[in-house]
XYZ file of N, CA, C and O in Angstrom:
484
model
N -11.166 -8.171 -18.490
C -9.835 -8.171 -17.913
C -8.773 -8.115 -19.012
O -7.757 -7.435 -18.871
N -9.045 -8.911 -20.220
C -8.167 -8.789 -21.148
C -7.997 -7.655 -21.941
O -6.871 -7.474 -22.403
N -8.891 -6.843 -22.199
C -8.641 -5.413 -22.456
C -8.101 -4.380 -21.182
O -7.581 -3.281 -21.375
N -8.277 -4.815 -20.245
C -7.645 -3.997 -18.820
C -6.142 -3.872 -18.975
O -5.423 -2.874 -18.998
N -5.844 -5.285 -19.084
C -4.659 -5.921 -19.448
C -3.472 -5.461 -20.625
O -2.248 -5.591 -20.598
N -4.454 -4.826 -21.741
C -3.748 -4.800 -23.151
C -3.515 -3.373 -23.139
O -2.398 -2.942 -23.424
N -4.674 -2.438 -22.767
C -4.844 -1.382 -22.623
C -4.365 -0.491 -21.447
O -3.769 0.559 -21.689
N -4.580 -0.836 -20.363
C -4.015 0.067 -18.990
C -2.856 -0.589 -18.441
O -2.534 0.146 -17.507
N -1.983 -1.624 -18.488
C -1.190 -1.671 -17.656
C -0.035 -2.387 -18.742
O -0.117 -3.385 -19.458
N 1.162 -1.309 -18.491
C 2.146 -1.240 -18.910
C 3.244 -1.805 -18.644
O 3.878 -1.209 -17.774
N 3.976 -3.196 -19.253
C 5.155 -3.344 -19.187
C 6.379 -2.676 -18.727
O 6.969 -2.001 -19.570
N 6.904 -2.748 -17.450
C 8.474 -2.123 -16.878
C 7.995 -1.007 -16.766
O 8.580 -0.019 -17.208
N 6.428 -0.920 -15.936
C 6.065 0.359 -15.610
C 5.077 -0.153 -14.036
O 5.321 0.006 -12.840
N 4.021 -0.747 -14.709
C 3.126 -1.700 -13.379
C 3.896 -2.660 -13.180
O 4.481 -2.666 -12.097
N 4.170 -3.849 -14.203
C 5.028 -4.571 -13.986
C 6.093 -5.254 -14.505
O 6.390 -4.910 -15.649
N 6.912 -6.314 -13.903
C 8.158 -6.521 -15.169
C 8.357 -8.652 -15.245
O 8.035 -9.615 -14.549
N 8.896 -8.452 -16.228
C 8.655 -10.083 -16.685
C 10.200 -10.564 -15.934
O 11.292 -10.020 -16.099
N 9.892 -11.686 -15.126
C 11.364 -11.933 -14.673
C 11.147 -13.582 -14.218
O 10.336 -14.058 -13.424
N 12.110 -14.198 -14.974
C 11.963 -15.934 -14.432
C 10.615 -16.476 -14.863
O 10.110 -17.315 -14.116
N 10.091 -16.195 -15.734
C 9.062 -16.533 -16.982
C 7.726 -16.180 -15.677
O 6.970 -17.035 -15.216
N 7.743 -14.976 -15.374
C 6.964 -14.785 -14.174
C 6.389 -13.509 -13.881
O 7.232 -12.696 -13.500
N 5.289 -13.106 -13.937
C 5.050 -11.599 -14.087
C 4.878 -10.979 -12.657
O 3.965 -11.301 -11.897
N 5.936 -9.973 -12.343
C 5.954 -9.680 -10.912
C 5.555 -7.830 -10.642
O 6.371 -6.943 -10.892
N 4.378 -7.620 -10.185
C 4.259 -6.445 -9.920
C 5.375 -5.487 -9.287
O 6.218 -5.807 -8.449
N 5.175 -4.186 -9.910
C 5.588 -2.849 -9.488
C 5.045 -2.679 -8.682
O 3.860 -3.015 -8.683
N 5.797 -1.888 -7.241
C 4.950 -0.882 -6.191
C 4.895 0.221 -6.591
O 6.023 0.687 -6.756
N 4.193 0.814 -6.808
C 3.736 2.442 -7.457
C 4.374 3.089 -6.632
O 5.017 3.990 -7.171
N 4.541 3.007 -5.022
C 5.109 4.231 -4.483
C 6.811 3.985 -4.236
O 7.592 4.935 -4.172
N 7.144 2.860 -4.138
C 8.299 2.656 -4.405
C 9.396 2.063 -5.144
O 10.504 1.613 -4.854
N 8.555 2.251 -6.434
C 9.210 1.561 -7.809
C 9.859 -0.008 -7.543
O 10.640 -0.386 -8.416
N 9.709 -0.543 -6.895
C 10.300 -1.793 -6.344
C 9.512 -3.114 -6.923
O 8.384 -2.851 -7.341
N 9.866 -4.328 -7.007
C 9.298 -5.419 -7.023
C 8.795 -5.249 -5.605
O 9.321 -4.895 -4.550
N 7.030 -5.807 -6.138
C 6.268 -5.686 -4.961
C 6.043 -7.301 -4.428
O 5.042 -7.923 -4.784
N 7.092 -7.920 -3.526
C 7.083 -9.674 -3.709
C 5.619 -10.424 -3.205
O 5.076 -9.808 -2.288
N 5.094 -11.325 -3.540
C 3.820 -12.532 -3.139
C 2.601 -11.581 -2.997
O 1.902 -11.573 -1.985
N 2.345 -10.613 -4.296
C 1.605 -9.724 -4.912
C 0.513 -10.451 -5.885
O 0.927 -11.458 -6.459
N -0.186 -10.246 -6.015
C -0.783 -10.772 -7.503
C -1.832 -9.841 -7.720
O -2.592 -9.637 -6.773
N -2.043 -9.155 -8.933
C -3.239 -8.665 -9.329
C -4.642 -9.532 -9.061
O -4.643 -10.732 -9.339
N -5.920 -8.850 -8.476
C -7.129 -9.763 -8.402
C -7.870 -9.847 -9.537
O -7.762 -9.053 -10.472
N -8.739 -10.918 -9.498
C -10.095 -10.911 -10.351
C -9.552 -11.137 -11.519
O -10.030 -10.459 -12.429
N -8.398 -12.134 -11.903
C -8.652 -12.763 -13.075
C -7.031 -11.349 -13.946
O -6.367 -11.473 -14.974
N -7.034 -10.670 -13.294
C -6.120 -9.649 -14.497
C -4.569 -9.846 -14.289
O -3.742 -9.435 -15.103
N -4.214 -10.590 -12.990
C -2.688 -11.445 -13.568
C -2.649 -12.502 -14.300
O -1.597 -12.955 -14.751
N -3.657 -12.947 -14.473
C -3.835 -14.346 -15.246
C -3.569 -13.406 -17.183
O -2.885 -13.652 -18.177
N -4.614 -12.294 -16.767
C -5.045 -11.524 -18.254
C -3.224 -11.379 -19.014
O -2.656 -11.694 -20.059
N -2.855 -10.638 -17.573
C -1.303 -9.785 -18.185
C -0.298 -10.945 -18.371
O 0.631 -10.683 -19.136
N -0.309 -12.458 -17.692
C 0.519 -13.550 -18.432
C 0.161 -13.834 -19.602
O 1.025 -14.084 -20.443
N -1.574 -13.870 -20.016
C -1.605 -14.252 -21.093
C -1.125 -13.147 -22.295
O -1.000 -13.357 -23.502
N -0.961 -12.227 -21.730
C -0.762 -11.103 -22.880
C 0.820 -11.206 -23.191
O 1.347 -10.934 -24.270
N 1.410 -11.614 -22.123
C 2.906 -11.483 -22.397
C 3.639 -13.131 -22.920
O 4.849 -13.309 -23.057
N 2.612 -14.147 -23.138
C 2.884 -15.301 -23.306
C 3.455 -16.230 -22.526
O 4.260 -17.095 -22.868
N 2.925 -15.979 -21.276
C 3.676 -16.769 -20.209
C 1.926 -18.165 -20.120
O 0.838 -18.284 -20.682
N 2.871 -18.991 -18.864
C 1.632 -19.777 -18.729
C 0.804 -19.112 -17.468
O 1.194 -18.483 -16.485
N -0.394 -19.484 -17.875
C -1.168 -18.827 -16.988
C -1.192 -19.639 -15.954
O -1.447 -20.836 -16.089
N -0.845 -18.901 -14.427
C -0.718 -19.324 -12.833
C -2.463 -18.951 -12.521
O -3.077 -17.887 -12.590
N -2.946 -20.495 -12.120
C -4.072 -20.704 -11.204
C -4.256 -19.385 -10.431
O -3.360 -18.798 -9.824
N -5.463 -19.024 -10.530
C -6.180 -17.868 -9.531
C -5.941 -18.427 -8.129
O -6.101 -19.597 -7.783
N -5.540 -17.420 -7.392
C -5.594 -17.761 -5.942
C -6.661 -17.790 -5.280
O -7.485 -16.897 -5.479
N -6.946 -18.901 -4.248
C -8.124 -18.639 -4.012
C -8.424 -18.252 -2.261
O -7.736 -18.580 -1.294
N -9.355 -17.665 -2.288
C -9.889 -16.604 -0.582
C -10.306 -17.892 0.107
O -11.363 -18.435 -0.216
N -9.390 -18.481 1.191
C -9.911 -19.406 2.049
C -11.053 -18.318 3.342
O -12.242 -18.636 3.346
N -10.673 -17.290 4.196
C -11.313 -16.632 4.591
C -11.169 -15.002 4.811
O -10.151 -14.499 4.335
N -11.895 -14.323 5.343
C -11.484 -13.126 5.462
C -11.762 -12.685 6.995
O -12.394 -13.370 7.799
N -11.109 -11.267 7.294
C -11.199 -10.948 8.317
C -11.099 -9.440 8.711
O -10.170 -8.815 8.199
N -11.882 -8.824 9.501
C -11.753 -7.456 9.126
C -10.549 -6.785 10.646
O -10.463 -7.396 11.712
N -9.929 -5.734 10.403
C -8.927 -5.128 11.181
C -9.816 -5.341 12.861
O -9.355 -5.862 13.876
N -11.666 -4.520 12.578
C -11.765 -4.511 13.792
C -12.300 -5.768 14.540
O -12.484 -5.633 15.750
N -12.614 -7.164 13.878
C -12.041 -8.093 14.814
C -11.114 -8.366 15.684
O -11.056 -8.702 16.867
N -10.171 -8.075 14.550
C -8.549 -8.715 15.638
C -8.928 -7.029 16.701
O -8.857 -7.125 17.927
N -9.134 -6.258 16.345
C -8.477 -5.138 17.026
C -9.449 -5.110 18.356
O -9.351 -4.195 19.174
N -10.081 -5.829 18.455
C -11.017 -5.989 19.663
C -10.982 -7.338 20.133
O -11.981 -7.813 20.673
N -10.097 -7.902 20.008
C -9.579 -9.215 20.735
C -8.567 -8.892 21.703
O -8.234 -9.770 22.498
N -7.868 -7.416 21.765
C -7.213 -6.915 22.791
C -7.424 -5.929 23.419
O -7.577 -4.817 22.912
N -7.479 -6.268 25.033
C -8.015 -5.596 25.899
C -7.286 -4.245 25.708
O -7.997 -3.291 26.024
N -6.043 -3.919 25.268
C -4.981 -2.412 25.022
C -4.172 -2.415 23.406
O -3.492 -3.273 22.844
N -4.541 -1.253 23.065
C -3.888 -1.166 21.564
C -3.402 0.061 22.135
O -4.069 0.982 22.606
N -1.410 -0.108 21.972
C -0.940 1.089 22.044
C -0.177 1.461 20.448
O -0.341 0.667 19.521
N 0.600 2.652 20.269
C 0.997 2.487 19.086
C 1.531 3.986 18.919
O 0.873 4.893 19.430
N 2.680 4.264 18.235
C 2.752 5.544 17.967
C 2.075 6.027 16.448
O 1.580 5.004 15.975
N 1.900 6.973 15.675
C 1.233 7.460 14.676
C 1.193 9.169 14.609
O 0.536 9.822 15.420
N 1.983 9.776 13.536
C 1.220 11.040 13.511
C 0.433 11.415 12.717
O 0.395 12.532 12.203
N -0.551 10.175 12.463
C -2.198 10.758 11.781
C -3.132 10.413 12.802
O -4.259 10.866 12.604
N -2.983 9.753 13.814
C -4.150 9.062 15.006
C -4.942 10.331 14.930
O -5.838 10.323 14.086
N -4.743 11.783 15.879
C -4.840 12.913 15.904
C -5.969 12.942 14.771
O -7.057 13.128 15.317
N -6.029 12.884 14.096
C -7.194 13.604 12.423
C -7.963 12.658 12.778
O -9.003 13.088 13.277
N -7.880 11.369 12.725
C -8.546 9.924 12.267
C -9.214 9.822 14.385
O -10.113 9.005 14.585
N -8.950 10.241 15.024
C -9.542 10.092 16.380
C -10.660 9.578 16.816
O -10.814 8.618 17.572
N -11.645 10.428 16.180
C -12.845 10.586 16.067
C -13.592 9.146 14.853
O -14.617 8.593 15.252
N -12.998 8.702 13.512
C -13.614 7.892 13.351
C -12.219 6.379 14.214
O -12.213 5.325 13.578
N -11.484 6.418 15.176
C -11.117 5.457 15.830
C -12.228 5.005 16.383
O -12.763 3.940 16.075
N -12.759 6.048 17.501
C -13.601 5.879 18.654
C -14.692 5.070 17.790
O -14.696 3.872 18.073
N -15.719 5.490 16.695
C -16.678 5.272 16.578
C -16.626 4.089 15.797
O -17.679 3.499 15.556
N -15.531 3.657 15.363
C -15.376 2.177 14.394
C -14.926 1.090 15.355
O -15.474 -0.012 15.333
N -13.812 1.413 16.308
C -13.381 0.868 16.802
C -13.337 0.955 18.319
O -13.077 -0.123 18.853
N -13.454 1.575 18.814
C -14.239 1.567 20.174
C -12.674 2.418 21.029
O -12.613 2.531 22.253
N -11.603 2.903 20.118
C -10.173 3.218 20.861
C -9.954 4.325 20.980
O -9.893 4.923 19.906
N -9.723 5.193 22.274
C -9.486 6.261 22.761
C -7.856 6.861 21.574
O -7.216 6.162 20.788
N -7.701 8.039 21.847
C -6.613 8.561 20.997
C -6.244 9.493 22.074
O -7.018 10.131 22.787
N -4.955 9.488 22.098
C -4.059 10.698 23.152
C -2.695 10.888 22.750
O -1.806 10.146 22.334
N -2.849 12.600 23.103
C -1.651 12.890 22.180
C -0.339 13.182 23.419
O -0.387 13.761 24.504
N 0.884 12.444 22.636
C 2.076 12.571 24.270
C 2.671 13.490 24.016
O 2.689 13.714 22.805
N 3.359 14.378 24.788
C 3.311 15.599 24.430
C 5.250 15.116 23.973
O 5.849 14.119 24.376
N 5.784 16.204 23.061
C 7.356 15.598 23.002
C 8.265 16.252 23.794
O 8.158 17.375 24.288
N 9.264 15.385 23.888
C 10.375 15.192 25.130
C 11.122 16.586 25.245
O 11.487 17.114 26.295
N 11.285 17.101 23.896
C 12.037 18.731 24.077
C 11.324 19.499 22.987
O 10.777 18.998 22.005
N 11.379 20.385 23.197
C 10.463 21.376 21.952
C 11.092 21.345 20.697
O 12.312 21.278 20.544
N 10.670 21.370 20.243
C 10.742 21.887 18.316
C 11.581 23.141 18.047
O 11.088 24.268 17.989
N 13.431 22.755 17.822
C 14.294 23.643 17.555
C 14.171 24.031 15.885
O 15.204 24.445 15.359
N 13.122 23.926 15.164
C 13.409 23.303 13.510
C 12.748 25.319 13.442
O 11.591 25.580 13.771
N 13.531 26.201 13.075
C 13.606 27.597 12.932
C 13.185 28.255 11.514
O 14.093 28.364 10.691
N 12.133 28.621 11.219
C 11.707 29.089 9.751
C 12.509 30.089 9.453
O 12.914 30.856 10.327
N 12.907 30.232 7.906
C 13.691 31.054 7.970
C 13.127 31.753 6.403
O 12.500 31.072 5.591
N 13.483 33.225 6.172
C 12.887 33.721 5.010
C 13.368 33.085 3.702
O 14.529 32.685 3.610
N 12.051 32.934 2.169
C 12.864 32.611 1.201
C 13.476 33.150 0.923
O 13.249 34.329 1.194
N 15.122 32.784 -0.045
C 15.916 33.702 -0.724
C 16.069 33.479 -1.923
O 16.535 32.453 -2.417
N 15.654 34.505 -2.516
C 15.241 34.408 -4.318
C 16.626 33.688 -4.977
O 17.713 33.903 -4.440
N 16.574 33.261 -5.567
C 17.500 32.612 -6.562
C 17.765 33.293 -7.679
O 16.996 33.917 -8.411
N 19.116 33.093 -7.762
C 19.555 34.040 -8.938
C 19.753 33.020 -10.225
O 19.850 31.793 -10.250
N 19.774 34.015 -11.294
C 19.174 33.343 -12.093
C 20.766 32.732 -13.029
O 21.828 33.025 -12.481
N 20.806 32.293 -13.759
C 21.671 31.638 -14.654
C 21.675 32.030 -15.918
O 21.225 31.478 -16.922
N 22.558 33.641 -15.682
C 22.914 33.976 -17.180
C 23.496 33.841 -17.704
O 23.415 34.291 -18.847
């Protein structure tokens, strides 16, 4: 972990030091990612690398998988426009039908040809 630490993950890039506290980056939205912690020992690695005190590993009281809860209810509704692709492993993981609603007015959004760009002489 301590070479994970020294080597792959980058300061004010994965994450940033704030209130003597090392707080992850969200990769997709550059944001403080809040009550985050790296697993398996490598936020502990990246305090020790940056000289902070090292915060106790959190620990897994239990776990639980999606299709428990998701079969504790008799109806899962939901909107989504990936259900459609993923349908087929719904049914067979999870036991849930997929249907597509059709939309309220048609699709005014009009393709139109590219137009070359001129150039900047």
């Amino acid at each position: 972990m301590a070479l994970h630490a020294h080597a792959l993950i980058t300061r004010d890039k994965h994450y940033i030091v704030a209130d003597g506290e090392v707080r992850l980056v969200n990769d997709a939205r550059g944001r403080v990612a809040e009550r985050q912690r790296w697993p398996d020992g490598l936020q502990s690695a990246v305090e020790h690398k940056e000289g902070l005190q090292v915060s106790m590993q959190a620990e897994i009281l239990d776990q639980i998988l999606v299709e428990t809860v998701a079969r504790e209810y008799s109806l899962i509704t939901g909107m989504s426009g990936t259900a459609v692709e993923a349908a087929e492993r719904l049914a067979e993981d999870l036991e849930l039908k997929t249907r597509v609603v059709p939309t309220n007015r048609p699709c005014v959004l009009a393709a139109r040809p590219a137009v070359p760009r001129r150039s900047a002489a």
